[in-house]
Short mmCIF file of N, CA and C in Angstrom, two decimals:
data_model
loop_
_atom_site.label_atom_id
_atom_site.label_comp_id
_atom_site.label_asym_id
_atom_site.label_seq_id
_atom_site.Cartn_x
_atom_site.Cartn_y
_atom_site.Cartn_z
N MET A 572 -70.43 30.48 65.62
CA MET A 572 -71.44 29.60 65.92
C MET A 572 -71.61 28.64 64.83
N LYS A 573 -71.76 29.07 63.55
CA LYS A 573 -72.05 28.26 62.40
C LYS A 573 -70.95 27.24 62.30
N ARG A 574 -69.72 27.71 62.43
CA ARG A 574 -68.61 26.80 62.25
C ARG A 574 -68.56 25.61 63.32
N ILE A 575 -68.99 25.94 64.50
CA ILE A 575 -69.02 24.89 65.59
C ILE A 575 -70.18 23.91 65.17
N LEU A 576 -71.33 24.43 64.86
CA LEU A 576 -72.41 23.52 64.48
C LEU A 576 -72.12 22.70 63.28
N CYS A 577 -71.56 23.25 62.38
CA CYS A 577 -71.15 22.50 61.15
C CYS A 577 -70.12 21.36 61.39
N PHE A 578 -69.14 21.70 62.19
CA PHE A 578 -68.08 20.72 62.66
C PHE A 578 -68.71 19.67 63.50
N ALA A 579 -69.68 20.08 64.38
CA ALA A 579 -70.34 18.95 65.23
C ALA A 579 -71.22 18.00 64.39
N VAL A 580 -71.76 18.53 63.23
CA VAL A 580 -72.65 17.65 62.49
C VAL A 580 -71.71 16.71 61.83
N PHE A 581 -70.74 17.16 61.20
CA PHE A 581 -69.74 16.39 60.52
C PHE A 581 -69.06 15.25 61.35
N ALA A 582 -68.76 15.77 62.66
CA ALA A 582 -68.13 14.83 63.54
C ALA A 582 -69.12 13.76 63.90
N ALA A 583 -70.43 14.07 64.25
CA ALA A 583 -71.41 13.03 64.48
C ALA A 583 -71.61 12.14 63.36
N LEU A 584 -71.72 12.59 62.21
CA LEU A 584 -71.80 11.67 61.05
C LEU A 584 -70.60 10.72 60.89
N ALA A 585 -69.45 11.26 60.98
CA ALA A 585 -68.20 10.49 60.91
C ALA A 585 -68.14 9.44 62.03
N LEU A 586 -68.41 9.76 63.14
CA LEU A 586 -68.41 8.76 64.24
C LEU A 586 -69.58 7.74 64.29
N SER A 587 -70.61 8.16 63.63
CA SER A 587 -71.81 7.23 63.63
C SER A 587 -71.79 6.28 62.54
N VAL A 588 -71.07 6.59 61.37
CA VAL A 588 -71.02 5.70 60.35
C VAL A 588 -70.66 4.29 60.61
N PRO A 589 -69.64 4.04 61.38
CA PRO A 589 -69.18 2.66 61.67
C PRO A 589 -70.14 1.91 62.54
N ALA A 590 -70.94 2.67 63.46
CA ALA A 590 -71.93 2.05 64.21
C ALA A 590 -73.06 1.60 63.34
N PHE A 591 -73.53 2.45 62.41
CA PHE A 591 -74.54 2.04 61.40
C PHE A 591 -74.14 0.83 60.61
N ALA A 592 -72.91 0.89 60.25
CA ALA A 592 -72.35 -0.08 59.41
C ALA A 592 -72.39 -1.54 60.05
N ALA A 593 -72.17 -1.55 61.30
CA ALA A 593 -72.09 -2.79 62.11
C ALA A 593 -73.40 -3.28 62.27
N SER A 594 -74.52 -2.55 62.25
CA SER A 594 -75.87 -2.99 62.57
C SER A 594 -76.66 -3.31 61.32
N GLY A 595 -76.34 -2.65 60.17
CA GLY A 595 -77.24 -2.91 58.92
C GLY A 595 -77.00 -4.14 58.30
N SER A 596 -77.83 -4.43 57.21
CA SER A 596 -77.74 -5.75 56.53
C SER A 596 -77.33 -5.57 55.09
N GLY A 597 -77.64 -4.38 54.40
CA GLY A 597 -77.25 -4.17 53.09
C GLY A 597 -77.84 -5.24 52.13
N SER A 598 -77.91 -4.85 50.93
CA SER A 598 -78.44 -5.80 49.87
C SER A 598 -77.57 -7.10 49.70
N SER A 599 -76.28 -6.92 49.84
CA SER A 599 -75.30 -7.84 49.50
C SER A 599 -74.98 -8.67 50.85
N GLY A 600 -75.54 -8.30 52.05
CA GLY A 600 -75.24 -8.89 53.27
C GLY A 600 -73.96 -8.31 53.84
N ASN A 601 -73.34 -7.31 53.10
CA ASN A 601 -72.14 -6.69 53.62
C ASN A 601 -72.55 -5.24 53.86
N SER A 602 -72.84 -4.93 55.13
CA SER A 602 -73.43 -3.47 55.36
C SER A 602 -72.48 -2.33 55.46
N GLY A 603 -71.16 -2.68 55.58
CA GLY A 603 -70.34 -1.65 55.68
C GLY A 603 -68.86 -1.95 55.74
N GLU A 604 -67.95 -1.10 56.05
CA GLU A 604 -66.55 -1.36 56.20
C GLU A 604 -65.95 -0.31 57.10
N ILE A 605 -64.75 -0.65 57.66
CA ILE A 605 -63.96 0.22 58.43
C ILE A 605 -62.45 -0.02 58.06
N GLY A 606 -61.80 1.00 58.10
CA GLY A 606 -60.39 0.91 57.67
C GLY A 606 -59.57 2.04 58.04
N PHE A 607 -58.20 1.91 57.77
CA PHE A 607 -57.17 3.06 57.95
C PHE A 607 -56.32 3.18 56.74
N GLY A 608 -55.72 4.26 56.58
CA GLY A 608 -54.72 4.39 55.56
C GLY A 608 -53.71 5.39 55.83
N ILE A 609 -52.65 5.38 55.12
CA ILE A 609 -51.60 6.39 55.19
C ILE A 609 -51.35 7.03 53.84
N GLY A 610 -50.94 8.24 53.75
CA GLY A 610 -50.91 8.90 52.42
C GLY A 610 -49.74 9.85 52.34
N GLN A 611 -49.69 10.36 51.14
CA GLN A 611 -48.70 11.39 50.77
C GLN A 611 -49.49 12.52 50.07
N SER A 612 -49.40 13.65 50.52
CA SER A 612 -50.16 14.81 49.99
C SER A 612 -49.20 15.73 49.36
N ASP A 613 -49.56 16.25 48.12
CA ASP A 613 -48.79 17.48 47.54
C ASP A 613 -49.68 18.63 47.96
N VAL A 614 -49.12 19.45 48.86
CA VAL A 614 -49.81 20.57 49.42
C VAL A 614 -49.46 21.86 48.65
N GLY A 615 -48.18 22.12 48.48
CA GLY A 615 -47.72 23.30 47.77
C GLY A 615 -48.30 24.68 48.18
N SER A 616 -48.24 24.90 49.53
CA SER A 616 -48.74 26.11 50.23
C SER A 616 -47.61 27.11 50.41
N ASP A 617 -47.80 28.27 49.85
CA ASP A 617 -46.79 29.28 50.19
C ASP A 617 -47.01 29.88 51.61
N SER A 618 -48.26 29.85 52.09
CA SER A 618 -48.55 30.54 53.32
C SER A 618 -48.12 29.67 54.53
N THR A 619 -48.09 28.38 54.42
CA THR A 619 -47.58 27.46 55.51
C THR A 619 -46.09 26.99 55.28
N GLY A 620 -45.56 27.15 54.16
CA GLY A 620 -44.16 26.69 53.96
C GLY A 620 -44.12 25.24 53.78
N VAL A 621 -45.14 24.50 53.52
CA VAL A 621 -45.22 23.06 53.39
C VAL A 621 -45.55 22.68 51.88
N ASP A 622 -44.74 21.91 51.35
CA ASP A 622 -44.94 21.28 49.99
C ASP A 622 -45.54 20.01 49.96
N THR A 623 -45.18 19.06 50.79
CA THR A 623 -45.77 17.81 50.86
C THR A 623 -45.92 17.38 52.40
N ALA A 624 -46.92 16.51 52.58
CA ALA A 624 -47.04 16.04 53.89
C ALA A 624 -47.54 14.58 53.98
N GLN A 625 -47.11 13.82 54.97
CA GLN A 625 -47.68 12.51 55.17
C GLN A 625 -48.83 12.51 56.12
N PHE A 626 -49.88 11.69 56.10
CA PHE A 626 -50.86 11.75 56.94
C PHE A 626 -51.38 10.32 57.23
N ILE A 627 -52.15 10.18 58.33
CA ILE A 627 -52.86 8.94 58.64
C ILE A 627 -54.23 9.33 58.74
N GLY A 628 -55.13 8.28 58.32
CA GLY A 628 -56.53 8.53 58.38
C GLY A 628 -57.30 7.22 58.71
N LEU A 629 -58.67 7.50 59.11
CA LEU A 629 -59.62 6.45 59.49
C LEU A 629 -60.86 6.63 58.62
N ARG A 630 -61.41 5.62 58.29
CA ARG A 630 -62.67 5.58 57.48
C ARG A 630 -63.66 4.60 57.92
N GLY A 631 -64.94 4.94 57.85
CA GLY A 631 -66.01 4.00 58.16
C GLY A 631 -67.03 4.29 57.14
N GLY A 632 -67.61 3.29 56.66
CA GLY A 632 -68.73 3.44 55.52
C GLY A 632 -69.94 2.50 55.84
N TYR A 633 -71.02 3.07 55.34
CA TYR A 633 -72.26 2.25 55.37
C TYR A 633 -72.74 2.01 53.85
N HIS A 634 -72.98 0.83 53.53
CA HIS A 634 -73.38 0.38 52.10
C HIS A 634 -74.86 0.40 52.05
N PHE A 635 -75.49 1.24 51.29
CA PHE A 635 -76.89 1.22 50.98
C PHE A 635 -77.24 0.05 50.10
N ASN A 636 -76.40 -0.30 49.18
CA ASN A 636 -76.53 -1.45 48.38
C ASN A 636 -75.06 -1.75 47.92
N ASP A 637 -74.98 -2.72 46.91
CA ASP A 637 -73.60 -3.09 46.44
C ASP A 637 -72.83 -1.99 45.72
N GLN A 638 -73.70 -0.94 45.14
CA GLN A 638 -73.03 0.04 44.48
C GLN A 638 -72.79 1.37 45.12
N PHE A 639 -73.70 1.70 46.01
CA PHE A 639 -73.60 2.99 46.74
C PHE A 639 -73.32 2.92 48.23
N GLN A 640 -72.50 3.82 48.66
CA GLN A 640 -72.22 3.92 50.12
C GLN A 640 -71.81 5.35 50.56
N VAL A 641 -72.01 5.56 51.81
CA VAL A 641 -71.57 6.88 52.35
C VAL A 641 -70.39 6.47 53.29
N GLU A 642 -69.42 7.28 53.48
CA GLU A 642 -68.36 7.02 54.46
C GLU A 642 -67.82 8.39 55.14
N GLY A 643 -67.51 8.10 56.29
CA GLY A 643 -66.88 9.25 57.01
C GLY A 643 -65.40 9.06 57.06
N MET A 644 -64.65 10.07 56.88
CA MET A 644 -63.19 10.02 56.89
C MET A 644 -62.61 11.06 57.89
N LEU A 645 -61.69 10.66 58.63
CA LEU A 645 -61.06 11.69 59.58
C LEU A 645 -59.49 11.32 59.32
N SER A 646 -58.68 12.44 58.96
CA SER A 646 -57.43 12.38 58.72
C SER A 646 -56.52 13.46 59.31
N SER A 647 -55.36 13.22 59.64
CA SER A 647 -54.43 14.19 60.33
C SER A 647 -52.99 14.08 59.75
N ALA A 648 -52.49 15.35 59.43
CA ALA A 648 -51.16 15.50 58.97
C ALA A 648 -50.36 16.59 59.84
N SER A 649 -49.14 16.31 59.96
CA SER A 649 -48.23 17.42 60.67
C SER A 649 -47.00 17.40 59.98
N GLU A 650 -46.49 18.57 59.67
CA GLU A 650 -45.25 18.81 58.78
C GLU A 650 -44.54 20.06 59.23
N ASP A 651 -43.16 20.06 59.14
CA ASP A 651 -42.42 21.26 59.36
C ASP A 651 -42.09 21.86 57.88
N GLY A 652 -42.03 23.24 57.89
CA GLY A 652 -41.68 23.89 56.66
C GLY A 652 -40.85 25.08 57.00
N ASP A 653 -40.52 25.86 55.86
CA ASP A 653 -39.76 26.98 56.00
C ASP A 653 -40.32 28.20 55.30
N VAL A 654 -40.52 29.38 55.89
CA VAL A 654 -41.03 30.39 55.27
C VAL A 654 -40.09 31.56 55.60
N SER A 655 -39.36 32.08 54.61
CA SER A 655 -38.27 33.15 54.77
C SER A 655 -37.36 32.92 55.91
N GLY A 656 -36.84 31.64 55.91
CA GLY A 656 -35.91 31.32 56.84
C GLY A 656 -36.33 30.93 58.28
N THR A 657 -37.61 30.98 58.50
CA THR A 657 -38.24 30.66 59.80
C THR A 657 -38.97 29.28 59.71
N THR A 658 -38.69 28.46 60.79
CA THR A 658 -39.29 27.17 60.87
C THR A 658 -40.72 27.37 61.23
N VAL A 659 -41.67 26.63 60.39
CA VAL A 659 -43.06 26.70 60.60
C VAL A 659 -43.48 25.28 60.76
N ASP A 660 -44.30 24.98 61.85
CA ASP A 660 -44.88 23.66 62.17
C ASP A 660 -46.32 23.83 61.80
N THR A 661 -46.88 22.89 60.87
CA THR A 661 -48.20 23.01 60.37
C THR A 661 -48.90 21.70 60.55
N THR A 662 -50.06 21.79 61.10
CA THR A 662 -50.97 20.56 61.39
C THR A 662 -52.25 20.80 60.71
N MET A 663 -52.69 19.74 59.92
CA MET A 663 -53.91 19.84 59.24
C MET A 663 -54.81 18.64 59.61
N ARG A 664 -56.00 18.97 60.02
CA ARG A 664 -56.92 17.86 60.28
C ARG A 664 -58.21 17.99 59.29
N VAL A 665 -58.50 16.93 58.72
CA VAL A 665 -59.64 16.90 57.76
C VAL A 665 -60.68 15.89 58.13
N LEU A 666 -62.01 16.37 58.11
CA LEU A 666 -63.10 15.58 58.58
C LEU A 666 -64.06 15.68 57.41
N MET A 667 -64.41 14.50 56.58
CA MET A 667 -65.11 14.44 55.36
C MET A 667 -66.21 13.43 55.52
N VAL A 668 -67.30 13.73 54.74
CA VAL A 668 -68.38 12.75 54.47
C VAL A 668 -68.41 12.71 52.96
N ASN A 669 -68.15 11.44 52.51
CA ASN A 669 -68.03 11.13 51.04
C ASN A 669 -69.16 10.15 50.60
N GLY A 670 -69.71 10.46 49.45
CA GLY A 670 -70.50 9.51 48.69
C GLY A 670 -69.66 8.63 47.85
N VAL A 671 -69.75 7.37 47.76
CA VAL A 671 -69.03 6.42 47.15
C VAL A 671 -69.79 5.58 46.06
N MET A 672 -69.47 5.46 44.86
CA MET A 672 -70.03 4.63 43.98
C MET A 672 -69.07 3.56 43.53
N ASN A 673 -69.50 2.29 43.85
CA ASN A 673 -68.53 1.15 43.62
C ASN A 673 -68.99 0.50 42.27
N PHE A 674 -67.99 -0.04 41.66
CA PHE A 674 -68.18 -0.73 40.44
C PHE A 674 -67.80 -2.29 40.63
N HIS A 675 -68.57 -3.13 40.08
CA HIS A 675 -68.29 -4.59 40.33
C HIS A 675 -67.99 -5.30 38.93
N PRO A 676 -66.67 -5.33 38.57
CA PRO A 676 -66.26 -6.10 37.32
C PRO A 676 -66.38 -7.54 37.64
N ARG A 677 -66.07 -8.43 36.61
CA ARG A 677 -66.17 -9.89 36.76
C ARG A 677 -65.34 -10.39 37.79
N LYS A 678 -64.21 -9.86 38.12
CA LYS A 678 -63.26 -10.27 39.18
C LYS A 678 -63.82 -9.86 40.46
N LYS A 679 -64.35 -10.64 41.28
CA LYS A 679 -65.06 -10.32 42.50
C LYS A 679 -64.14 -9.74 43.48
N GLU A 680 -62.90 -10.00 43.53
CA GLU A 680 -62.02 -9.48 44.58
C GLU A 680 -61.59 -8.01 44.14
N LEU A 681 -61.89 -7.58 42.97
CA LEU A 681 -61.40 -6.21 42.62
C LEU A 681 -62.74 -5.24 42.59
N VAL A 682 -62.77 -4.19 43.30
CA VAL A 682 -63.83 -3.29 43.40
C VAL A 682 -63.40 -1.81 43.23
N PRO A 683 -63.35 -1.35 42.06
CA PRO A 683 -62.93 0.17 41.81
C PRO A 683 -64.16 1.03 42.27
N TYR A 684 -63.75 2.18 42.56
CA TYR A 684 -64.86 3.20 43.04
C TYR A 684 -64.41 4.62 42.63
N VAL A 685 -65.45 5.57 42.63
CA VAL A 685 -65.26 6.96 42.54
C VAL A 685 -65.97 7.54 43.78
N MET A 686 -65.55 8.76 44.23
CA MET A 686 -66.04 9.31 45.42
C MET A 686 -66.10 10.90 45.30
N ALA A 687 -67.09 11.48 46.01
CA ALA A 687 -66.95 12.91 46.09
C ALA A 687 -67.61 13.26 47.48
N GLY A 688 -67.11 14.36 48.19
CA GLY A 688 -67.58 14.65 49.52
C GLY A 688 -67.36 16.04 49.85
N ILE A 689 -67.84 16.41 51.00
CA ILE A 689 -67.78 17.73 51.69
C ILE A 689 -67.39 17.49 53.09
N GLY A 690 -66.61 18.39 53.63
CA GLY A 690 -66.21 18.35 55.01
C GLY A 690 -65.60 19.63 55.53
N ARG A 691 -64.69 19.48 56.39
CA ARG A 691 -64.05 20.49 57.11
C ARG A 691 -62.53 20.37 57.15
N ALA A 692 -61.77 21.41 56.81
CA ALA A 692 -60.24 21.34 56.98
C ALA A 692 -59.89 22.37 58.08
N ASP A 693 -59.12 21.93 59.01
CA ASP A 693 -58.61 22.76 60.05
C ASP A 693 -57.17 22.83 60.00
N VAL A 694 -56.61 23.95 59.86
CA VAL A 694 -55.07 24.07 59.76
C VAL A 694 -54.66 25.01 60.97
N ALA A 695 -53.58 24.49 61.59
CA ALA A 695 -52.93 25.14 62.73
C ALA A 695 -51.36 25.46 62.28
N VAL A 696 -50.93 26.63 62.47
CA VAL A 696 -49.57 26.94 62.14
C VAL A 696 -48.94 27.49 63.51
N ASP A 697 -47.66 26.97 63.73
CA ASP A 697 -47.03 27.42 64.92
C ASP A 697 -45.55 27.91 64.46
N VAL A 698 -45.23 29.16 64.80
CA VAL A 698 -44.11 29.89 64.35
C VAL A 698 -43.45 30.49 65.68
N ALA A 699 -42.33 29.92 66.01
CA ALA A 699 -41.66 30.43 67.18
C ALA A 699 -42.50 30.62 68.46
N GLY A 700 -43.19 29.62 68.76
CA GLY A 700 -44.05 29.62 69.89
C GLY A 700 -45.46 30.34 69.71
N THR A 701 -45.66 31.02 68.57
CA THR A 701 -46.90 31.69 68.35
C THR A 701 -47.82 30.85 67.46
N SER A 702 -49.03 30.52 67.95
CA SER A 702 -49.82 29.65 67.14
C SER A 702 -51.02 30.31 66.66
N VAL A 703 -51.33 30.06 65.31
CA VAL A 703 -52.65 30.57 64.76
C VAL A 703 -53.29 29.41 64.02
N SER A 704 -54.67 29.59 63.88
CA SER A 704 -55.35 28.46 63.20
C SER A 704 -56.48 29.04 62.29
N ASP A 705 -56.92 28.32 61.41
CA ASP A 705 -58.03 28.72 60.51
C ASP A 705 -58.71 27.37 60.01
N ASP A 706 -60.00 27.47 59.60
CA ASP A 706 -60.66 26.40 59.15
C ASP A 706 -61.58 26.77 58.05
N SER A 707 -61.93 25.83 57.21
CA SER A 707 -62.74 26.17 56.06
C SER A 707 -63.62 24.83 55.63
N VAL A 708 -64.53 25.09 54.85
CA VAL A 708 -65.33 23.94 54.19
C VAL A 708 -64.36 23.30 53.18
N ALA A 709 -64.28 22.09 53.04
CA ALA A 709 -63.42 21.40 52.09
C ALA A 709 -64.34 20.52 51.19
N TYR A 710 -63.87 20.38 49.93
CA TYR A 710 -64.46 19.62 48.98
C TYR A 710 -63.49 18.56 48.48
N GLN A 711 -63.93 17.30 48.18
CA GLN A 711 -63.12 16.25 47.73
C GLN A 711 -63.76 15.45 46.62
N VAL A 712 -62.91 15.05 45.59
CA VAL A 712 -63.13 14.17 44.57
C VAL A 712 -62.14 13.04 44.47
N GLY A 713 -62.45 11.96 44.00
CA GLY A 713 -61.31 11.01 43.89
C GLY A 713 -61.77 9.70 43.40
N GLY A 714 -60.94 8.75 43.24
CA GLY A 714 -61.18 7.30 42.84
C GLY A 714 -60.15 6.41 43.19
N GLY A 715 -60.48 5.23 43.16
CA GLY A 715 -59.48 4.16 43.57
C GLY A 715 -60.00 2.77 43.44
N THR A 716 -59.47 1.83 44.22
CA THR A 716 -59.87 0.45 44.07
C THR A 716 -59.65 -0.27 45.36
N ARG A 717 -60.42 -1.37 45.53
CA ARG A 717 -60.07 -2.15 46.77
C ARG A 717 -59.81 -3.50 46.15
N ILE A 718 -58.87 -4.23 46.67
CA ILE A 718 -58.45 -5.56 46.21
C ILE A 718 -58.56 -6.39 47.40
N PHE A 719 -59.80 -7.25 47.35
CA PHE A 719 -60.02 -8.13 48.54
C PHE A 719 -59.12 -9.44 48.48
N PHE A 720 -58.85 -9.87 49.65
CA PHE A 720 -57.99 -11.01 49.75
C PHE A 720 -58.40 -11.97 50.87
N GLY A 721 -57.88 -13.10 51.06
CA GLY A 721 -58.19 -14.11 52.08
C GLY A 721 -59.39 -15.13 51.62
N LYS A 722 -59.56 -16.05 52.45
CA LYS A 722 -60.56 -17.08 52.04
C LYS A 722 -61.92 -16.47 51.99
N THR A 723 -62.27 -15.57 52.98
CA THR A 723 -63.62 -15.01 52.98
C THR A 723 -63.73 -13.68 52.21
N LYS A 724 -62.74 -13.16 51.78
CA LYS A 724 -62.63 -11.82 51.01
C LYS A 724 -63.36 -10.77 51.88
N ARG A 725 -63.09 -10.72 53.14
CA ARG A 725 -63.59 -9.65 54.02
C ARG A 725 -62.62 -8.49 54.19
N ALA A 726 -61.29 -8.85 53.98
CA ALA A 726 -60.26 -7.73 54.15
C ALA A 726 -59.93 -7.33 52.72
N ALA A 727 -59.42 -6.06 52.61
CA ALA A 727 -58.98 -5.61 51.31
C ALA A 727 -57.82 -4.55 51.46
N PHE A 728 -56.94 -4.60 50.49
CA PHE A 728 -56.02 -3.41 50.35
C PHE A 728 -56.83 -2.42 49.60
N ARG A 729 -56.67 -1.09 50.02
CA ARG A 729 -57.44 -0.01 49.38
C ARG A 729 -56.38 1.00 48.97
N ALA A 730 -56.52 1.49 47.71
CA ALA A 730 -55.66 2.61 47.25
C ALA A 730 -56.47 3.62 46.45
N ASP A 731 -56.17 4.90 46.72
CA ASP A 731 -56.89 5.96 45.95
C ASP A 731 -56.15 7.07 45.67
N LEU A 732 -56.59 7.89 44.80
CA LEU A 732 -56.04 9.23 44.48
C LEU A 732 -57.23 10.24 44.65
N SER A 733 -56.98 11.37 45.42
CA SER A 733 -58.00 12.34 45.57
C SER A 733 -57.45 13.74 45.52
N LEU A 734 -58.41 14.68 45.23
CA LEU A 734 -58.11 16.02 45.14
C LEU A 734 -59.14 16.73 46.14
N LEU A 735 -58.43 17.52 47.17
CA LEU A 735 -59.15 18.26 48.21
C LEU A 735 -59.04 19.67 48.00
N ARG A 736 -60.07 20.47 48.02
CA ARG A 736 -60.04 21.88 47.74
C ARG A 736 -60.44 22.52 49.14
N GLU A 737 -59.66 23.32 49.71
CA GLU A 737 -59.92 24.05 50.87
C GLU A 737 -59.27 25.60 50.88
N THR A 738 -59.73 26.47 51.70
CA THR A 738 -59.30 27.82 51.60
C THR A 738 -59.20 28.15 53.15
N THR A 739 -57.87 28.20 53.57
CA THR A 739 -57.49 28.69 54.97
C THR A 739 -56.46 29.78 54.84
N PHE A 740 -56.41 30.74 55.77
CA PHE A 740 -55.56 31.85 55.80
C PHE A 740 -55.58 32.50 54.34
N ASN A 741 -56.76 32.76 53.88
CA ASN A 741 -56.90 33.42 52.68
C ASN A 741 -56.21 32.82 51.48
N ASP A 742 -55.89 31.56 51.48
CA ASP A 742 -55.10 30.85 50.52
C ASP A 742 -55.83 29.67 50.07
N SER A 743 -56.39 29.64 48.83
CA SER A 743 -57.06 28.48 48.36
C SER A 743 -56.01 27.47 47.88
N SER A 744 -56.16 26.15 48.39
CA SER A 744 -55.27 25.14 47.93
C SER A 744 -56.11 23.90 47.39
N THR A 745 -55.46 23.28 46.40
CA THR A 745 -55.92 22.08 45.95
C THR A 745 -54.83 21.01 46.25
N ILE A 746 -55.29 20.04 47.21
CA ILE A 746 -54.34 19.08 47.74
C ILE A 746 -54.59 17.81 47.08
N THR A 747 -53.52 17.28 46.46
CA THR A 747 -53.44 15.98 45.72
C THR A 747 -52.92 14.99 46.68
N THR A 748 -53.68 13.83 46.95
CA THR A 748 -53.29 12.84 47.85
C THR A 748 -53.29 11.50 47.30
N VAL A 749 -52.33 10.68 47.51
CA VAL A 749 -52.31 9.30 47.24
C VAL A 749 -52.22 8.54 48.48
N THR A 750 -53.27 7.56 48.64
CA THR A 750 -53.41 6.91 49.96
C THR A 750 -53.51 5.49 49.71
N ALA A 751 -52.90 4.69 50.68
CA ALA A 751 -52.97 3.21 50.65
C ALA A 751 -53.23 2.79 52.05
N GLY A 752 -54.05 1.69 52.12
CA GLY A 752 -54.47 1.23 53.45
C GLY A 752 -55.19 -0.10 53.40
N VAL A 753 -55.67 -0.51 54.41
CA VAL A 753 -56.44 -1.75 54.64
C VAL A 753 -57.77 -1.46 55.16
N THR A 754 -58.93 -2.21 54.61
CA THR A 754 -60.34 -2.09 54.95
C THR A 754 -60.77 -3.44 55.27
N TRP A 755 -61.84 -3.43 56.25
CA TRP A 755 -62.52 -4.69 56.55
C TRP A 755 -64.04 -4.58 56.34
N LYS A 756 -64.69 -5.58 55.84
CA LYS A 756 -66.14 -5.59 55.71
C LYS A 756 -66.73 -5.81 57.13
N LEU A 757 -67.87 -5.12 57.36
CA LEU A 757 -68.63 -5.38 58.56
C LEU A 757 -70.03 -5.89 58.32
N GLY A 758 -70.57 -6.70 59.15
CA GLY A 758 -71.90 -7.19 58.98
C GLY A 758 -72.09 -8.22 57.86
N GLY A 759 -73.25 -8.80 57.75
CA GLY A 759 -73.47 -9.74 56.74
C GLY A 759 -72.56 -11.02 56.94
N ARG A 760 -72.61 -11.78 55.87
CA ARG A 760 -71.81 -13.14 55.96
C ARG A 760 -70.69 -13.15 55.01
#
């Protein structure tokens, strides 16, 4: 029951962040952002037979001010691996809530950031038609940058490096992920 409640709270936060972002005003007039990204993860898990995986993710964030924001992130990856000569299909879904601290150097189009968050990792493994799954609390730290472009500087290329720690199937993993994507400012002028 605790797992379901925890997952429901994280899902509600992740889904509500874009709605809050669209309605707020923020100190800079830019109340939030929404975006997507693709990434490459170094998984290195002996229990699932997967070393690397590609994923796709969605993000939505609310800016309290120019420097601090909270964002929800939902990502999914699916990969085939091999354990002792048997093909293993692994799917991982991650739902995170991150705190983000933005830095504003002199170049206004460049916005580096650091982030840390907590969430949920759900892993499903299918071997020869038999499927098992496990989930755990996940922790994430990372950093990256946004590079805004265009006349109004409302769209940005976003790239980051993050470390995610989760424990599923009694196997603790630290997953290193490089992500690239596009994000758009919401609200404000």
